[in-house]
PDB file of C-alpha atoms in Angstrom:
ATOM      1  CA  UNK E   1     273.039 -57.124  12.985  1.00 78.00           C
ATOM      2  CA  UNK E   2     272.533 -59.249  10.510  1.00 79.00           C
ATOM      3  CA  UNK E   3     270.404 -62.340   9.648  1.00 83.00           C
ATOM      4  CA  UNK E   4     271.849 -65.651   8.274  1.00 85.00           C
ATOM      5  CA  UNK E   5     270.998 -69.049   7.377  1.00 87.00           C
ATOM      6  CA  UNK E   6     271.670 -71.637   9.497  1.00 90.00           C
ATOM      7  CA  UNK E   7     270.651 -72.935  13.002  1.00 91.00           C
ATOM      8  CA  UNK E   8     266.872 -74.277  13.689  1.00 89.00           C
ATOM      9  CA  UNK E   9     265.300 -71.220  12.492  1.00 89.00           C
ATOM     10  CA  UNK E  10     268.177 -68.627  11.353  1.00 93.00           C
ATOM     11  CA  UNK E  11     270.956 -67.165  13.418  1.00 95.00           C
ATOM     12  CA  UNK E  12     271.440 -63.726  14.462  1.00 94.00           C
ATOM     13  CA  UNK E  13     275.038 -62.081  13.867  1.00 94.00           C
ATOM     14  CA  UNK E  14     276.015 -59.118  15.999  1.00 93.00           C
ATOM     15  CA  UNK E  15     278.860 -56.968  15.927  1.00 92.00           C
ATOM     16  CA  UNK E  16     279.320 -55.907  19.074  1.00 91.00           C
ATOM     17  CA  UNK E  17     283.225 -54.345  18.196  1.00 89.00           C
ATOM     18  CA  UNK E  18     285.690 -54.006  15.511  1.00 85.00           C
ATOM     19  CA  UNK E  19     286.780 -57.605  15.697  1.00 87.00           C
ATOM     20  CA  UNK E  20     284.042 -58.906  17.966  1.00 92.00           C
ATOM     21  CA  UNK E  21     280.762 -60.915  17.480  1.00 94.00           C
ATOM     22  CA  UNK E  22     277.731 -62.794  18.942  1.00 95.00           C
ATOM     23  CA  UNK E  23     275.914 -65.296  17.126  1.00 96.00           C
ATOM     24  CA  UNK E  24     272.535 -66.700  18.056  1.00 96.00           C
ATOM     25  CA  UNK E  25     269.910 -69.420  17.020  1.00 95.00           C
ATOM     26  CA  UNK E  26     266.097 -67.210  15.914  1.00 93.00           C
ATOM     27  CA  UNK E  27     264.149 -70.376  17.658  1.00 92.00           C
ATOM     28  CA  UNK E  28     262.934 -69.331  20.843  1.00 90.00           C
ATOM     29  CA  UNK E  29     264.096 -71.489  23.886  1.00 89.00           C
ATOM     30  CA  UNK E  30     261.063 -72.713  24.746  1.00 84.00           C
ATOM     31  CA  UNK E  31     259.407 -75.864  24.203  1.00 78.00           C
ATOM     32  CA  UNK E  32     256.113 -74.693  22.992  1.00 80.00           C
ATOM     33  CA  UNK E  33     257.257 -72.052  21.065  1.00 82.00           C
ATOM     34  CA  UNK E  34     257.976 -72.008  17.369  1.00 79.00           C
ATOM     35  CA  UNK E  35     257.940 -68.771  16.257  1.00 84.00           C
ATOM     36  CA  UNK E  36     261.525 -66.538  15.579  1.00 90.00           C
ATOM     37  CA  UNK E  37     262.810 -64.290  17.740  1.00 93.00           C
ATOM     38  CA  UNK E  38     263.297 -60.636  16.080  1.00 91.00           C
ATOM     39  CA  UNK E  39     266.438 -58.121  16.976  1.00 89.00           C
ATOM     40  CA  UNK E  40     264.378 -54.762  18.495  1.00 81.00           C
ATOM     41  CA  UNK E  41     267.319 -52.634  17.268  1.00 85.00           C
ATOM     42  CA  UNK E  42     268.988 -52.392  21.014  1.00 86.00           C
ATOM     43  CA  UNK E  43     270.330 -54.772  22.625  1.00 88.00           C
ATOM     44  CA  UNK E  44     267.063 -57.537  22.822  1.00 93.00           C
ATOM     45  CA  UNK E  45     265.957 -61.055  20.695  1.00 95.00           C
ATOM     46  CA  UNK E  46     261.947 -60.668  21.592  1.00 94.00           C
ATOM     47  CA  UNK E  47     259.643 -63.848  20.810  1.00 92.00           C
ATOM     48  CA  UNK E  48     256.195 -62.696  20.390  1.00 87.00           C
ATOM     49  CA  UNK E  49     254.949 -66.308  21.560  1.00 85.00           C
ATOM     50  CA  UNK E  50     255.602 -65.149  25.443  1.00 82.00           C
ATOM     51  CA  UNK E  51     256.805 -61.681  24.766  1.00 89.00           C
ATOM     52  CA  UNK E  52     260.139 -62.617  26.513  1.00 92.00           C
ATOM     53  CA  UNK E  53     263.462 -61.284  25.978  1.00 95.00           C
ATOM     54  CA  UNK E  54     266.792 -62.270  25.901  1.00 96.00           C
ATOM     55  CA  UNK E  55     270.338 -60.588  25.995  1.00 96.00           C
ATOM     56  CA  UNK E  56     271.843 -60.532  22.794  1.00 94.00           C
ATOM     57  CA  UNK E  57     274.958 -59.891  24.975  1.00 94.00           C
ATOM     58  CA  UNK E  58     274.979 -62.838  26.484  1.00 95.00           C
ATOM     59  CA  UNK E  59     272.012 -64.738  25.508  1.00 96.00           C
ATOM     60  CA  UNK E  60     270.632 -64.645  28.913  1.00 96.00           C
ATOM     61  CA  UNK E  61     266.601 -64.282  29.397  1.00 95.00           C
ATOM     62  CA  UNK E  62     265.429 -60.986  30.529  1.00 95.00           C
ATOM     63  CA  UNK E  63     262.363 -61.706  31.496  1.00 93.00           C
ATOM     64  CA  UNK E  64     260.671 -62.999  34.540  1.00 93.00           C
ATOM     65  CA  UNK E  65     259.987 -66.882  34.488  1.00 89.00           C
ATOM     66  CA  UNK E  66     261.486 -67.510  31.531  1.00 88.00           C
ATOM     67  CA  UNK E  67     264.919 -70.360  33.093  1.00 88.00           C
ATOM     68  CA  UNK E  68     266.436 -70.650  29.301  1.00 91.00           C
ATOM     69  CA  UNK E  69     268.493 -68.669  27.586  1.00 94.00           C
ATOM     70  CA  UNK E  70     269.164 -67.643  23.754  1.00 95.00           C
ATOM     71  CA  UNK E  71     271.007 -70.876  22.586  1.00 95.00           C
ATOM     72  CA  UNK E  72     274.395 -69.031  21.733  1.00 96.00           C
ATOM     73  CA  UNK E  73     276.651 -70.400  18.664  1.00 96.00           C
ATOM     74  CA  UNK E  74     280.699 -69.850  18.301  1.00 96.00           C
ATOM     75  CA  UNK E  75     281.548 -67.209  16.459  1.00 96.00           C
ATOM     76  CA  UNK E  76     285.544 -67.344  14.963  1.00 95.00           C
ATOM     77  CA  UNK E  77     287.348 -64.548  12.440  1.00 92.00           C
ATOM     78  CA  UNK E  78     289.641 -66.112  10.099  1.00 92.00           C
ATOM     79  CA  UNK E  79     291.818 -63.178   8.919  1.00 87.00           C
ATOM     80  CA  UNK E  80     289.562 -60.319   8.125  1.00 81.00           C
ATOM     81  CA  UNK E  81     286.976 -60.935   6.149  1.00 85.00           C
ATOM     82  CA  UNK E  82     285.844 -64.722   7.224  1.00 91.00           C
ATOM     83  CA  UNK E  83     283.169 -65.506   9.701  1.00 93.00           C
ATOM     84  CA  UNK E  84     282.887 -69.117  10.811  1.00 95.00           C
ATOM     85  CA  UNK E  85     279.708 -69.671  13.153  1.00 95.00           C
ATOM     86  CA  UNK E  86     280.000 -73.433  14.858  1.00 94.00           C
ATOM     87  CA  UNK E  87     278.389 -74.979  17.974  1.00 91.00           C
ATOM     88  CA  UNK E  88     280.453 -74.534  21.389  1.00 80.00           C
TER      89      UNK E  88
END
């Protein structure tokens, strides 16, 4: 996992195999919430503003209440060693 520039507040990189990754924005999803959301090291972006959780998977909440999900970028390899992160 790593953390980049970019996005509203940062974006989240994940490796999830060899040629593989997930990319998503640090701003929590919602609308009174401005703090980042922090990788816990498995598999979770937590936002300590309503101690949700979200699927770094998928991007999908995993937590009760909470209707929006991670907002997920594109993530593209150009040969091997080139990472391009877009919007979908």
């Amino acid at each position: 996992v790593d953390t980049i520039p970019g996005g509203v507040n940062g974006i989240v990189l994940y490796r999830i195999k060899t040629n593989e990754y997930k990319a998503f924005d640090r701003s929590c999803p919602q609308y009174n919430c401005g703090s980042k959301m922090t990788f816990d090291g498995s598999i979770k972006l937590k936002c300590s503003c309503h101690n949700s959780e979200f699927s770094i998977l998928d991007g999908s909440s995993q937590t009760n209440g909470i209707v929006h999900g991670a907002r997920e970028y594109r993530v593209s390899l150009i040969g091997s060693s080139i990472i391009r992160i877009t919007n979908f």
